[in-house]
Every structure is written in C-alpha cells, then in structure tokens.
XYZ file of C-alpha atoms in Angstrom:
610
model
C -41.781 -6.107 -21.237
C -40.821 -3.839 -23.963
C -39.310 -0.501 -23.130
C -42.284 2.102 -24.091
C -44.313 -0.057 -21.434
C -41.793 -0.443 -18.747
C -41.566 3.383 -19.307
C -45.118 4.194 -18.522
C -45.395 1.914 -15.902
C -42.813 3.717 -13.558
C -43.893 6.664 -15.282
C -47.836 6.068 -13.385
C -45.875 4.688 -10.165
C -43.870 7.735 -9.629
C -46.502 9.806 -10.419
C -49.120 7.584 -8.001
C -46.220 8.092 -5.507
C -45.657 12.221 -5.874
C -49.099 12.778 -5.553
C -49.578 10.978 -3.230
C -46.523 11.831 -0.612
C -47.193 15.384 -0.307
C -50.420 14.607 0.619
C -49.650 12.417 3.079
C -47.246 15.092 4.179
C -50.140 17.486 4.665
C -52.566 14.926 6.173
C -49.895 13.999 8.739
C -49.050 17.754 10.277
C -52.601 18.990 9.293
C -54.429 18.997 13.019
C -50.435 20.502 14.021
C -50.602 23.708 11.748
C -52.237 26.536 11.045
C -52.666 28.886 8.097
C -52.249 25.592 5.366
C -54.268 26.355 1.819
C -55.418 23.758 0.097
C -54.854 25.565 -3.066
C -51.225 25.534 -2.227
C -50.656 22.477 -1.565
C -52.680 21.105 -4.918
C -50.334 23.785 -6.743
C -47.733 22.432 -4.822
C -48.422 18.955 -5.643
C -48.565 19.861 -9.458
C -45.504 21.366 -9.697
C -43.787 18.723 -7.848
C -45.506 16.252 -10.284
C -44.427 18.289 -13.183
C -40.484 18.909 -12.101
C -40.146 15.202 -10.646
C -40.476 13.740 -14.908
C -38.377 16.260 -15.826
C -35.511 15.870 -13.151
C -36.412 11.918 -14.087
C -35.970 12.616 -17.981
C -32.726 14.143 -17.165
C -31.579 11.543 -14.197
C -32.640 8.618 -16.970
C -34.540 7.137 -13.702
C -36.343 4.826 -16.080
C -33.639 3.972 -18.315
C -32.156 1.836 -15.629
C -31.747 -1.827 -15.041
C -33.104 -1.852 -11.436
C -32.169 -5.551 -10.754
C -28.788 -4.824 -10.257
C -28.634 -2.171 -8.691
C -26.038 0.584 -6.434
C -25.251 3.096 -4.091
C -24.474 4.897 -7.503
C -28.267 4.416 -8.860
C -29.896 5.637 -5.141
C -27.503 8.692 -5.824
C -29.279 9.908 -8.730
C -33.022 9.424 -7.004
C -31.776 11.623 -4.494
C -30.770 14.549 -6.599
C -33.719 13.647 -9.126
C -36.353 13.948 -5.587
C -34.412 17.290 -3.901
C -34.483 19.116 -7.418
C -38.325 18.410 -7.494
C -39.048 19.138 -3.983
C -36.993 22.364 -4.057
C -38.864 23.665 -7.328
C -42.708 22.971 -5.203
C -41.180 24.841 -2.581
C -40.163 27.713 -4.692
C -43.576 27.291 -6.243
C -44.968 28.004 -2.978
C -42.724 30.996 -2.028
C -43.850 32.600 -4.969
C -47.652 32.089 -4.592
C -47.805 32.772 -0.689
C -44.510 34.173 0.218
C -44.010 31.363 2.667
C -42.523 27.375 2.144
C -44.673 24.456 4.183
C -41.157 23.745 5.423
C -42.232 20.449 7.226
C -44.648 19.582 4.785
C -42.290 19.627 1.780
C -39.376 17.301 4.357
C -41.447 14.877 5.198
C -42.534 14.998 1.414
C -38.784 14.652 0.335
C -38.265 11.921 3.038
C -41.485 9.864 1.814
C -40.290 10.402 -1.871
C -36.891 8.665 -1.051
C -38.406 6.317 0.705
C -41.151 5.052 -1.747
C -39.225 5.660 -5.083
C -36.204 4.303 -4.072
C -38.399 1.584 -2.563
C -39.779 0.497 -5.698
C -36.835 0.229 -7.261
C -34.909 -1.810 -4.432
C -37.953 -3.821 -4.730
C -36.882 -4.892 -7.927
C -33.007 -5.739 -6.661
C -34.592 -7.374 -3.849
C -36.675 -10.533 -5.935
C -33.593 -10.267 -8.058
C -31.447 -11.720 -5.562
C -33.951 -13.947 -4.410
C -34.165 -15.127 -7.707
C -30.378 -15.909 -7.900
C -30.602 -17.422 -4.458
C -33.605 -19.847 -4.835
C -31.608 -22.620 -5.749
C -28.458 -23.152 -4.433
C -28.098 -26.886 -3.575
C -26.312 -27.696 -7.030
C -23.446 -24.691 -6.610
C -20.182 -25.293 -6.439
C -19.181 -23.595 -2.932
C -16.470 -20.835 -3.816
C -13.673 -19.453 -1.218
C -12.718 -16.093 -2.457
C -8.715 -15.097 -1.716
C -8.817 -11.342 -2.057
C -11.444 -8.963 -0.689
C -10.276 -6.163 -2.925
C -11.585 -4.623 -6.279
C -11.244 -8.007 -7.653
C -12.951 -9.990 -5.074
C -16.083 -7.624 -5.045
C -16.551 -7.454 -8.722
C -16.142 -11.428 -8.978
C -18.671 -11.917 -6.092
C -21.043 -9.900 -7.779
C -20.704 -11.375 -10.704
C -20.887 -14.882 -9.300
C -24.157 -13.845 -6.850
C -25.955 -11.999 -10.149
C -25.093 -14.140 -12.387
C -28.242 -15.409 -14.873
C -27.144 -19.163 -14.920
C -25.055 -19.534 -11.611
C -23.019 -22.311 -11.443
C -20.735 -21.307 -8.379
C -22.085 -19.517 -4.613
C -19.365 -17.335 -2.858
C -19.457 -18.317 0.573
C -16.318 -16.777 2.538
C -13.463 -14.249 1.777
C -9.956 -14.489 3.053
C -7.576 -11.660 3.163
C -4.102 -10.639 4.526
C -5.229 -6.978 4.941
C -5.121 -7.347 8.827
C -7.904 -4.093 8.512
C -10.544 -6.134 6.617
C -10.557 -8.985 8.959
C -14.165 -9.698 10.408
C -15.677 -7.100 7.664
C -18.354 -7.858 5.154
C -18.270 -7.352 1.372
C -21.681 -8.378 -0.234
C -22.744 -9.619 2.735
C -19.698 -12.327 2.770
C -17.552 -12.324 5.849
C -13.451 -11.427 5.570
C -13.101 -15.135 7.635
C -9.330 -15.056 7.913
C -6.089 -14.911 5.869
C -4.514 -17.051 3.323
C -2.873 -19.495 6.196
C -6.434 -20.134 7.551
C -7.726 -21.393 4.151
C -7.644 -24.782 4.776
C -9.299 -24.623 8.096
C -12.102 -22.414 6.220
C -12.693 -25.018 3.938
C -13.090 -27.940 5.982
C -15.865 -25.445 7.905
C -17.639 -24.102 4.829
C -17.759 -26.651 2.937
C -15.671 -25.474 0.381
C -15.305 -26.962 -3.254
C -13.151 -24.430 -5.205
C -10.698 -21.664 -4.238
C -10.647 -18.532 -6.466
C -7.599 -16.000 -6.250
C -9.503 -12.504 -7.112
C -6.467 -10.391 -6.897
C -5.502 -9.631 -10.685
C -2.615 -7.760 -9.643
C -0.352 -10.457 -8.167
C 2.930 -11.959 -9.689
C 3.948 -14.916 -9.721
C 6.029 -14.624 -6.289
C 2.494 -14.190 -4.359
C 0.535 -16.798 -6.333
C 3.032 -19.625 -5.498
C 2.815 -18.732 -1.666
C -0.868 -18.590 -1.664
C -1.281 -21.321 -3.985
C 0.876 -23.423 -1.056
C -1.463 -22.877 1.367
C -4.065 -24.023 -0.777
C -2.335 -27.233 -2.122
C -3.295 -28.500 1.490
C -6.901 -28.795 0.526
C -6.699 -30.721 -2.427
C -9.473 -28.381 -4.114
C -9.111 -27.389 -7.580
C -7.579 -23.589 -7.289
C -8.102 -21.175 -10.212
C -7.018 -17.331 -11.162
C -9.652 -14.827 -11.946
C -8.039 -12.693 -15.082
C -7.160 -9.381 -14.830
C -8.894 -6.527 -14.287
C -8.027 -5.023 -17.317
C -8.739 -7.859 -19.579
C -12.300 -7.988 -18.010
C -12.803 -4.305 -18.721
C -12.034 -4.552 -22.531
C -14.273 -7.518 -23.190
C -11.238 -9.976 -23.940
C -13.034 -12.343 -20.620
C -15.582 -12.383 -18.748
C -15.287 -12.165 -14.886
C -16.200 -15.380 -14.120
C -13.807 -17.264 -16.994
C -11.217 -18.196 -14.714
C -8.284 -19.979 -15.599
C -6.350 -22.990 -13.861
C -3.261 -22.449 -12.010
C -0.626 -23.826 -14.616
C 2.593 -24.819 -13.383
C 4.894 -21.829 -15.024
C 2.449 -19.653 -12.162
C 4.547 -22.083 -9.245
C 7.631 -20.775 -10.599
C 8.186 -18.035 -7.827
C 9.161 -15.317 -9.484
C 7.540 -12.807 -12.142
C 8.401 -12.919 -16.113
C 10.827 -10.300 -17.166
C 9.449 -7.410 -19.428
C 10.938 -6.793 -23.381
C 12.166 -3.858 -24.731
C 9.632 -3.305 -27.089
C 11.386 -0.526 -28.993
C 14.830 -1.993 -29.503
C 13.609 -5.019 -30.545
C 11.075 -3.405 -32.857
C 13.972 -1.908 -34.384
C 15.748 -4.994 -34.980
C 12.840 -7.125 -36.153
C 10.633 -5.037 -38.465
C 10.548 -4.876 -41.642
C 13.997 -7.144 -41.626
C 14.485 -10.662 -43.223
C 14.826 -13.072 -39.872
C 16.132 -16.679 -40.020
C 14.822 -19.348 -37.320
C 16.774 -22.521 -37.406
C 14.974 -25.264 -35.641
C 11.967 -23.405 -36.466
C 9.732 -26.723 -35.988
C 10.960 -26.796 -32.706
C 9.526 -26.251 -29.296
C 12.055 -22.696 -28.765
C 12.155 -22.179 -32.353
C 8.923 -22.386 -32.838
C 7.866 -20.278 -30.272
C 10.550 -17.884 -31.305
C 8.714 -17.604 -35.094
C 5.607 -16.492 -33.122
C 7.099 -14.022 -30.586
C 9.091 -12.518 -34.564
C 5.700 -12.727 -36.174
C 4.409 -9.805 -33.560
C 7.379 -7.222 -34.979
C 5.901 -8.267 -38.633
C 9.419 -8.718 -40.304
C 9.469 -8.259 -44.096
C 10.341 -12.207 -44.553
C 10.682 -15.025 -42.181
C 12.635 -18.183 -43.100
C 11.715 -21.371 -41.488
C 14.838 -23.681 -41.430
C 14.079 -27.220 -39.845
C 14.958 -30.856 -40.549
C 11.963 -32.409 -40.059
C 9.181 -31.527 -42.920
C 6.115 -32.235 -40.567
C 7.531 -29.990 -37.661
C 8.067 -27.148 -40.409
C 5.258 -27.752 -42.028
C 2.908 -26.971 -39.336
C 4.392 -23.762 -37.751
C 4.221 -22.633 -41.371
C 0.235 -23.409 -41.550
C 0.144 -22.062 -38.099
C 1.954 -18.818 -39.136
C -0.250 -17.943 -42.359
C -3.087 -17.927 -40.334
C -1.600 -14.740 -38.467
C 0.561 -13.297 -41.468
C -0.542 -9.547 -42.296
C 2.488 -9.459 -44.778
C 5.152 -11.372 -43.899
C 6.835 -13.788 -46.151
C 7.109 -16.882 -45.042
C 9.885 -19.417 -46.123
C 9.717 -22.737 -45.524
C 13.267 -24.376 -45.994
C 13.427 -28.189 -45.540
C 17.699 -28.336 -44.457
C 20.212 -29.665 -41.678
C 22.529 -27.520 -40.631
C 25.283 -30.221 -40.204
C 24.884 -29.511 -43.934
C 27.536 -26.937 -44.788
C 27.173 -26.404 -48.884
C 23.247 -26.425 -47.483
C 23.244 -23.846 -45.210
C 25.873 -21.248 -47.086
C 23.350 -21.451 -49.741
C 20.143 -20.656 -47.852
C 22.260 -17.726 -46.369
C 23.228 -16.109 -49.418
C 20.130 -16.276 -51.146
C 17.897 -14.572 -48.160
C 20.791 -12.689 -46.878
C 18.754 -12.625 -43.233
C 19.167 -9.315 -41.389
C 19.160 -11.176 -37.739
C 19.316 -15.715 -37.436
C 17.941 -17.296 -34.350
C 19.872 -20.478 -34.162
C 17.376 -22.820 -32.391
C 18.315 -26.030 -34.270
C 20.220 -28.891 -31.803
C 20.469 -32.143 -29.845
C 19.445 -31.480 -26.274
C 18.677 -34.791 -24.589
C 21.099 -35.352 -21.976
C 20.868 -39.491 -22.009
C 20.484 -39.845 -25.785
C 23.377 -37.591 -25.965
C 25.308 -40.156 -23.594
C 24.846 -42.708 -25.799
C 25.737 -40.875 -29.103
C 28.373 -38.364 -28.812
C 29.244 -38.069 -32.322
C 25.406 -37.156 -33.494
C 25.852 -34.404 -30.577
C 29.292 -33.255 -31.914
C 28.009 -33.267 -35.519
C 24.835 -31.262 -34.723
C 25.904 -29.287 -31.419
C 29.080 -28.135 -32.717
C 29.935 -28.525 -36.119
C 26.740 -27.592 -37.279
C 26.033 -24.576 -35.175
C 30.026 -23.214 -36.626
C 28.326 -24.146 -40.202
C 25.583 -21.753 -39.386
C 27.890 -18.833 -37.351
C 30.372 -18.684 -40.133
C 27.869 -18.848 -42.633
C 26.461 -15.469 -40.698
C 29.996 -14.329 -40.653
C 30.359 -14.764 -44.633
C 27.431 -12.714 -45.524
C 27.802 -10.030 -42.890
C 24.391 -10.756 -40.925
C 23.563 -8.123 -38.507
C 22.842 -10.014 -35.644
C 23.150 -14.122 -34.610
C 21.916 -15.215 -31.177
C 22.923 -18.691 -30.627
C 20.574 -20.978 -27.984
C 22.609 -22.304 -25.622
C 21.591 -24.196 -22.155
C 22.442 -23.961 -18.466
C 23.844 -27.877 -18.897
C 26.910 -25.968 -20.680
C 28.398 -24.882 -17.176
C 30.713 -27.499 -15.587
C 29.614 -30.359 -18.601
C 29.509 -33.776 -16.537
C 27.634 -35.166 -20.045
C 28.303 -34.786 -23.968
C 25.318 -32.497 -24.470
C 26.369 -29.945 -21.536
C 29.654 -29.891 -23.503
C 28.483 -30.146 -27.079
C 26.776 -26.923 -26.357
C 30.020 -24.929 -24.440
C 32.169 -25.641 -27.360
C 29.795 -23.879 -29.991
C 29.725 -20.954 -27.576
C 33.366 -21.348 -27.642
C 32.969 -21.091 -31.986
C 30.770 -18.338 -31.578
C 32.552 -16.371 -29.030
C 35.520 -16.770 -31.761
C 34.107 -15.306 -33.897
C 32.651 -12.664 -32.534
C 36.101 -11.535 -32.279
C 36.508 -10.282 -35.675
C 33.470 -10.321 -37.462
C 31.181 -7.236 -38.418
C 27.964 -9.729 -37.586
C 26.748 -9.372 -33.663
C 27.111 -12.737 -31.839
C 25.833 -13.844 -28.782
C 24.710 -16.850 -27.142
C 21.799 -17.484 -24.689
C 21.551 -19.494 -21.840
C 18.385 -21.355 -20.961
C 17.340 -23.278 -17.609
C 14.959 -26.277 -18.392
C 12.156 -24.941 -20.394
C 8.406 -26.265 -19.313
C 6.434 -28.107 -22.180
C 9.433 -28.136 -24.283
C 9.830 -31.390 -25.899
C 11.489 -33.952 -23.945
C 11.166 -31.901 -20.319
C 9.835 -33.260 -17.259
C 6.498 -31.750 -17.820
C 4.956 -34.061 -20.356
C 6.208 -37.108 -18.868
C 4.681 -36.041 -15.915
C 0.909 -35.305 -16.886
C 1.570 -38.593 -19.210
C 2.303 -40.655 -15.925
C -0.567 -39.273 -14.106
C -3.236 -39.955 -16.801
C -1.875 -43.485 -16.464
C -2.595 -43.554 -12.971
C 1.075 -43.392 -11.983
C 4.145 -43.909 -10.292
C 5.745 -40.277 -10.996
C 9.024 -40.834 -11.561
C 11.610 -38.391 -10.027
C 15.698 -39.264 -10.301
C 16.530 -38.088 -6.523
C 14.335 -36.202 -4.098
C 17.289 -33.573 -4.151
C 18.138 -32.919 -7.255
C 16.976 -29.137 -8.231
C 16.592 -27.277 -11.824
C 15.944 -23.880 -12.991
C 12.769 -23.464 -15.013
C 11.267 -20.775 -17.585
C 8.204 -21.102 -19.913
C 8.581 -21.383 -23.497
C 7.238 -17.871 -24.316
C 10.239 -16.458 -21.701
C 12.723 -17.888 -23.112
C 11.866 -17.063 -26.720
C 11.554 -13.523 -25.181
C 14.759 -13.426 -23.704
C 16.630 -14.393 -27.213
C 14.807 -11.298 -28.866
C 16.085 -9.401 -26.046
C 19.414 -10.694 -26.145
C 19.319 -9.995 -29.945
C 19.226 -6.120 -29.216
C 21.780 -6.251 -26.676
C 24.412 -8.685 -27.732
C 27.129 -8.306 -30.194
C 30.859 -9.243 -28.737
C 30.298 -12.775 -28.059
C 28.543 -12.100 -24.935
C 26.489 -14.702 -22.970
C 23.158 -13.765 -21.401
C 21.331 -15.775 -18.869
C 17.630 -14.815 -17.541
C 17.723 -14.188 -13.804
C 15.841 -17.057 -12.901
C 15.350 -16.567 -8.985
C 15.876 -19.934 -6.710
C 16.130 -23.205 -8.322
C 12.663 -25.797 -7.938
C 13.300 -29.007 -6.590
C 11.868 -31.743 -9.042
C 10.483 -33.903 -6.310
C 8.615 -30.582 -5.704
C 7.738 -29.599 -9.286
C 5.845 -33.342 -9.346
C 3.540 -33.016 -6.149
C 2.523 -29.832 -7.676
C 1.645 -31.384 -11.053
C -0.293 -33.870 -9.069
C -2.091 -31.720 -7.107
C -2.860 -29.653 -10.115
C -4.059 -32.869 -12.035
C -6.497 -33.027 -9.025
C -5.003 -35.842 -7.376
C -3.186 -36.477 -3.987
C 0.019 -37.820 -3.204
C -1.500 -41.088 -1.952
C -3.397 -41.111 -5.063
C -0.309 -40.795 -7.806
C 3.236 -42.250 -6.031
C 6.433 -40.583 -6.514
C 9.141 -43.341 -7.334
C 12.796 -42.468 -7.299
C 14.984 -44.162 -9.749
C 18.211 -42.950 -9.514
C 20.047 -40.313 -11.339
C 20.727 -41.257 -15.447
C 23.818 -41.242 -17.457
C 25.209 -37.303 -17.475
C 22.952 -35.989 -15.662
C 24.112 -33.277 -12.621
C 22.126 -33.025 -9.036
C 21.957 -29.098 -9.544
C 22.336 -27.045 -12.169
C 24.709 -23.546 -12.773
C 23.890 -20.753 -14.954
C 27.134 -18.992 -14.858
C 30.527 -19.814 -13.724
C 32.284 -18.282 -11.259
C 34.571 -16.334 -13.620
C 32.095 -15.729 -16.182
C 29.624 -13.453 -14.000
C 29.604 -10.036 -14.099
C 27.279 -8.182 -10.907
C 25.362 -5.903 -13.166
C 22.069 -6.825 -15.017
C 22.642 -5.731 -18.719
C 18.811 -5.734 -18.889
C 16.240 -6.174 -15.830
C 16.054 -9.480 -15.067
C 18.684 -10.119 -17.549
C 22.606 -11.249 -16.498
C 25.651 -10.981 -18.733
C 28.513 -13.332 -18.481
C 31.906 -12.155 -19.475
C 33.402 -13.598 -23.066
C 35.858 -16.240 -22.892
C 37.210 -17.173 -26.773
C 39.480 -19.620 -26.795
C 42.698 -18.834 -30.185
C 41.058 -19.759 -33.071
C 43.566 -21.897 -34.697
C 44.033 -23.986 -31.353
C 39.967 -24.266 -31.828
C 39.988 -25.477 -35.668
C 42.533 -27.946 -35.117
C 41.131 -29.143 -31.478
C 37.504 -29.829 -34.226
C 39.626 -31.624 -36.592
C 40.940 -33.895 -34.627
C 37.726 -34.719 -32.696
C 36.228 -35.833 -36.176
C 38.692 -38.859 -36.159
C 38.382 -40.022 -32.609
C 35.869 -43.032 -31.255
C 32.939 -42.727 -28.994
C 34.836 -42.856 -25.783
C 37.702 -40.791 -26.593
C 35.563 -38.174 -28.411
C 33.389 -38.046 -24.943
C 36.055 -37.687 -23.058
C 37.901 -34.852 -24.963
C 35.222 -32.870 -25.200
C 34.072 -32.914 -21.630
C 37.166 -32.134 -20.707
C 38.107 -29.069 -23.251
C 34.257 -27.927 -21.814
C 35.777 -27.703 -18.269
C 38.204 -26.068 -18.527
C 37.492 -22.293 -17.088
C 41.273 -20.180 -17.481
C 41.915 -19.587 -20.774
C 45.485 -20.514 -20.215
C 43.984 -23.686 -19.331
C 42.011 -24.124 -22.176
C 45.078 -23.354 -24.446
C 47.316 -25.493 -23.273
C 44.809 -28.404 -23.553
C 44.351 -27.680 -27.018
C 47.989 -27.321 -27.579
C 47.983 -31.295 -28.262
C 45.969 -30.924 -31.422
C 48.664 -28.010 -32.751
C-alpha cells in the first residue's frame, strides 16, 4: 500500500471513529440529561471532526509506522484527541454558553480508546506475525536487562527475518530481579546462567551491556564457559546509533576480551604531534608488531613512511595493504637487514626519519637456544647498527621493542634483548635523539605465540599442548602493544624503559580451555597434554626488576622503569669480544652480563673484556 492510500484510509477510519464517538457519547447519557440540542451536538461533532485532521496533520498520526509501535506514539494520540475534544467543547461554550461536560469525556475516553485501538491493532498482528513461527529459532539468554538488553530484544522480537527468540534475561541489579522487560522475565543473575539454560532450553548467550570492560566480560564470560554455548557481545551502543552495526551483528568473544583487564587509552594529541606530517621509520615493518605499528602511524598521516623489512613478501604486502588507506602518505618500501651496518646508515641518511620504530628481531625463545649467534647478530648488534645510526643523523625520537623475557634472561633471546637495551640506554646518555625501549608481555596472534598453535591443534582435533599446568604469562593484543610504543614515543627520551600495566598474569593451561571452549568444544572433546617445559623457557614471567621500578605511572596504565647504562667502553669491548667466542661460551656470557642487576656488578663483569 502506497502512502496517498494508507493516508486516506486512516484518514476515513478516524473520521468513521469521531463521528461516531460523540454520538455514542450522547446516545449513552441521553435518557440521563436534560436540556441536550441536537444542533449542538451535530456542531459539536463537526468541529471535533474538523480539529481532530488538523491536530492529526500536525501530530503526523498517519505518517507513522504503527507496527512497531510505543508509549512515545500513544503520547501523541493523546494530545492529538484532548486538543480536538477541547476545541468541540469551546465550540459549544460559544454557541450555548454551556459544555456537555460528560458528553465530550466519555467522547475523549472513546476516542483514545478506538484510535489508539486501531493502531495497536496493527502492533498487535505484527507481533503475531514475528511469533508464528518459532520452532527453527535459536533460543537466546540475554545478560543485561538495561538499555542494551531492551533495544536488542526488540530488535531480535521485530525483527523481519528472525533467526534468534529471546527467552530469559539475567541481571545483577538485585532491583530488577523477577521484573519483566518485553514481556521477558529478569530470571536471575549471571551465577544462575547455567541453571537457566539447562531450564530454557537455551542455545546462545548474548552479553547486551555495551558498556562493560574487559574486567566484567571475563567474569561473566566464566560463568558462561560452564554451558558450553557459543557466547557473543552485542556492539556498542554508540556504534549501533551511527549506522557502523546493526543491533543484532554481534560479535564472538575473542580471547584478548578474557584478558581481565581494560586496554589503556593514547594520548591522542602528543602523539599527533610527533607523528604528523613527520618522516617515520618501521623496522620489521612486515612483522606482526611492526606491522601493526605502520597501521596504528598511518592514522596520524605522517608525510612519509619507510617500510624496512628483510623479507620482500612480508614488506610487500603491508605496503599493498597500506596504499589502500594512504590519503597522502609516502610510502617506502626498503628491502634491508639491519645486521647490515653500511645498509642501514644509508637508508638513514637519505630519509633522515623524524621518529624509527625498531620492530625488526629474533624472538623465539627455543630457536634462539639453539642459535645464539643469529640472536646476537640480529638482537644486539643489529639493533646498535640501527640506534647509532639514529644517533648519527640526530633522529628525534627511537623507541626500541623490547620483551618481558629480558628480565632475569634464563635463555639467549631474554638476554639478546637486555643487552640492546643496555646499547640503547648508552646512548641515550649523550645523544640529542630520544631513546627508549618498550617492554612487551606475550603478544596474542603474533607470529610464533601460543595462539595460533592453539586454534591449529584444535582444527586438528587435538591434543592442546601446554608446557606445565603452572606456568603463567602476561598477554596484550597486537593493536595494544603497537599503541603503547606510540605512546612511549611521546614520553621517552633518557633511555627510559616503559612497560604496559598488564594486571595479573593468565595461566596457559587456562588461556587453552578458553580457546577450546571458544572453538565450541569441551575439554573432553580437545585434551590438554603437558609436555614439559622447552629449552630457556621460565615458569613465570617479570616485567620489571626489582631495582628498575619506579611506583608512579608515567602514563595511565603505563609504568616506567628506572635507566641502568652500563660505561660505554666496558660495553664496546664486552661486543667485541663476544663476536669471537663459540656457541656455548657466547650463551653463557651473555646470559650472564644480562643478569647482572648493580651496575657495579655489571662493570666489574665486563672488566675482563678491558
């Protein structure tokens, strides 16, 4: 039905039901009153006719889409049916100095009644028509009878297609126990979801409340894990309000949302300042930080980006990915390896980069076991080609990724990593260019983490394979810690080391059921083997040591660790006489140089290679 005919049509229904209430009204008192004229009342009923379109027009009564609906929508019938009633009584004051007071109530009363009727008529079949068949819906638990909850039940109950029925809320508001939102009952709180579920017949579990962090999402998503249902997040409010997602494109609970604690916020400004318009190097830039890094720079449009990598395939697709996004920025693809010194001088004088990420290194703890010198070579030596490279040309600002595994080094790569903080933190001492290093925990997705192996064992049916049900790690998503070197880029400048506070470390052994459960499997579906901790590898990880940590956050959510540079000729000959030792005695000397916490210490350890 077009909308000049749906127009007339209520246009003859309200005026069918005008007419006729008023008369009714009179009909009904009639034998009860005395004095009534007939004239009046057809006066009356004209008027009432004539005002009701007009308060209608203005009202837009039959502009609406009655199938859905509100409280909002009877609002306006009631204003549109007192303004109309009020003018036919006026009418009547003027023609007879009197008002048919009861006639013209019963008259607003019937209005109400009948025209709001017809139009709840309408929301009435509508939600019939959702309803009519329901066997093939997937039976939805709702967690959240807020805002969030009420506008995805509505959305799922009105829906044109429906492919999910809300059965059941759950909320920890003690106050909205026992209530009903569209007509669905507020059956208990998050620790009775799995009892809900077995009674309702449950088959998914939304969380409606757009609001919550990560902290509240882990504990509810824990009492949901029990059910082995598929859980999934309804997106935020605001996200739904500017057309980015619908209300019913939820998305799956992803593992970085277990983490237990919320993502730490930029300083948008500073880093602005630093990044746009500037020339910014990315070493490693085909890389799982690095790359992630050129996309988190790309957002600050920088005047020209230079992709340094090793690999051509790695560099070659960030670069595709990149030019798909560019609205300016030059982008440099530079094929190099930074153990490379001639190599990398050269790429730095020519660009003359206002800020370099250094991304670029070995990180593999067992690989690393079994060949020190490629971790020396790349770790060290060519992270101090890079620094003194930045030194040379004055560069602004270098942020150097470092790792958690460089506190207390029990393996190569732990100490591979502490000695180039150890070159950078030397030359931070004298240098006009801003140094500072940044610490990572383990970083999901990243290439060689936990996370792909996982996912890869459980689409092979399993075992998982965990090291020791004890052993704990701290964990950050690939966008945080790409975040966190921008931020540490604004902030840095005196060798400093900044670590992201992380909150409590996550068990492994812990980190796997989850995967597994979020593959939609159970534990007695996928094993978890234990095989025994590998070559360098710790039970627990540090971020800081004990006489690196300062109490203050430099940044929310952001820890500084005190600099410790070790004298830099003690430091250039301790590197040139690494170069000439073996496998074994090159592991063991630097492990033990990374160790060593008092810079006395430190010194006198080095004093062999004076």
């Amino acid at each position: 039905m077009n909308y000049r005919m749906r127009y007339m049509l209520f246009f003859i229904v309200d005026s069918f039901i005008v007419l006729s209430a008023i008369y009714m009204s009179y009909w009904l008192l009639h034998p009860t009153i005395n004095g009534y004229s007939d004239k009046v009342i057809l006066v009356s009923a004209v008027t009432l006719l004539v005002s009701h379109h007009i308060a209608a027009y203005f009202f837009h009564l039959y502009d609406r889409i009655w199938s859905v609906a509100s409280v909002r929508e009877l609002l306006t019938i009631a204003y549109a049916v007192t303004i109309s009633v009020a003018t036919a009584s006026g009418m009547q004051y003027i023609i007879k100095n009197d008002v048919y007071f009861r006639v013209m109530v019963i008259t607003w009363m019937l209005h109400i009644i009948m025209i709001g009727g017809s139009r709840f008529l309408l929301r009435v079949l509508n939600d019939r028509e959702s309803f009519r068949n329901i066997t093939n819906l997937k039976r939805v638990l709702i967690v959240g009878a807020g805002q969030g909850g009420t506008m995805l039940a509505k959305n799922l109950i009105n829906a044109q297609n429906p492919d999910r029925l809300p059965i059941v809320f759950v909320d920890d508001d003690v106050s909205k126990q026992q209530l009903k939102v569209m007509n669905l009952t507020v059956a208990g709180t998050t620790k009775d979801i799995p009892k809900l579920v077995a009674n309702h017949g449950i088959d998914e579990i939304i969380i409606a409340i757009p609001s919550l962090g990560r902290i509240g999402i882990k504990s509810i998503y824990e009492d949901c894990a029990e059910t082995t249902l598929p859980v999934k997040i309804m997106p935020s409010i605001e996200d739904v309000m500017t057309g980015k997602v619908a209300v019913n494109e939820m998305k799956e609970v992803q593992i970085e949302d277990l983490l237990g604690r919320n993502e730490v916020k930029l300083d948008m400004i500073a880093i602005s300042k630093k990044l746009t318009d500037k020339v910014i190097l990315v070493t490693g830039a085909g890389g799982s930080i690095g790359s992630e890094i050129c996309r988190q720079v790309m957002n600050f449009q920088p005047k020209k980006l230079i992709l340094l990598g090793h690999g051509e395939n790695s560099i070659y697709t960030i670069q595709m990915e990149l030019q798909q996004r560019s609205t300016g920025t030059e982008l440099v693809p530079i094929i190099a390896d930074i153990q490379d010194r001639n190599r990398v001088f050269e790429v730095v004088s020519e660009n003359l980069p206002d800020v370099i990420y250094h991304a670029a290194a070995h990180k593999h703890v067992p690989l690393m076991e079994y060949n020190p010198r490629e971790a020396v070579k790349n770790n060290i030596f060519g992270t101090k080609n890079i620094a003194e490279a930045a030194h040379e040309y004055g560069v602004g600002n270098f942020v150097m990724i470092s790792t958690d595994k460089a506190v207390n080094p029990p393996n190569v790569m732990g100490a591979s990593k502490r000695i180039a903080e150890m070159v950078v933190q030397n030359l931070a001492k004298d240098s006009k260019t801003k140094f500072a290093a940044v610490r990572f925990g383990n970083v999901l997705g990243s290439r060689g983490s936990v996370i792909p192996l996982f996912k890869k064992q459980i689409a092979s049916g399993g075992p998982v394979t965990v090291t020791h049900p004890d052993m704990t790690r701290y964990f950050m998503t690939i966008p945080e810690a790409s975040r966190l070197v921008l931020q540490a880029g604004t902030l840095g400048g005196n060798g400093e080391i900044f670590v992201l506070d992380m909150g409590d470390p996550v068990k492994i052994v812990d980190l796997a059921r989850n995967i597994i459960h979020l593959s939609g499997f159970t534990e007695d579906e996928i094993k978890i083997k234990y095989t025994g901790l590998r070559p360098g590898e710790k039970m627990f990880e540090e971020l800081l040591n004990k006489d690196e940590i300062q109490e203050e956050h430099v940044f929310p959510g952001i820890h500084i660790g005190k600099a410790r540079a070790v004298r830099k000729e003690l430091l250039d000959h301790f590197l040139y006489k690494i170069q000439s030792l073996n496998n074994e005695e090159l592991k063991k000397e630097i492990i033990l140089i990374a160790n060593k916490t008092d810079l006395n210490e430190v010194d006198s350890s080095m004093s062999q290679y004076s």
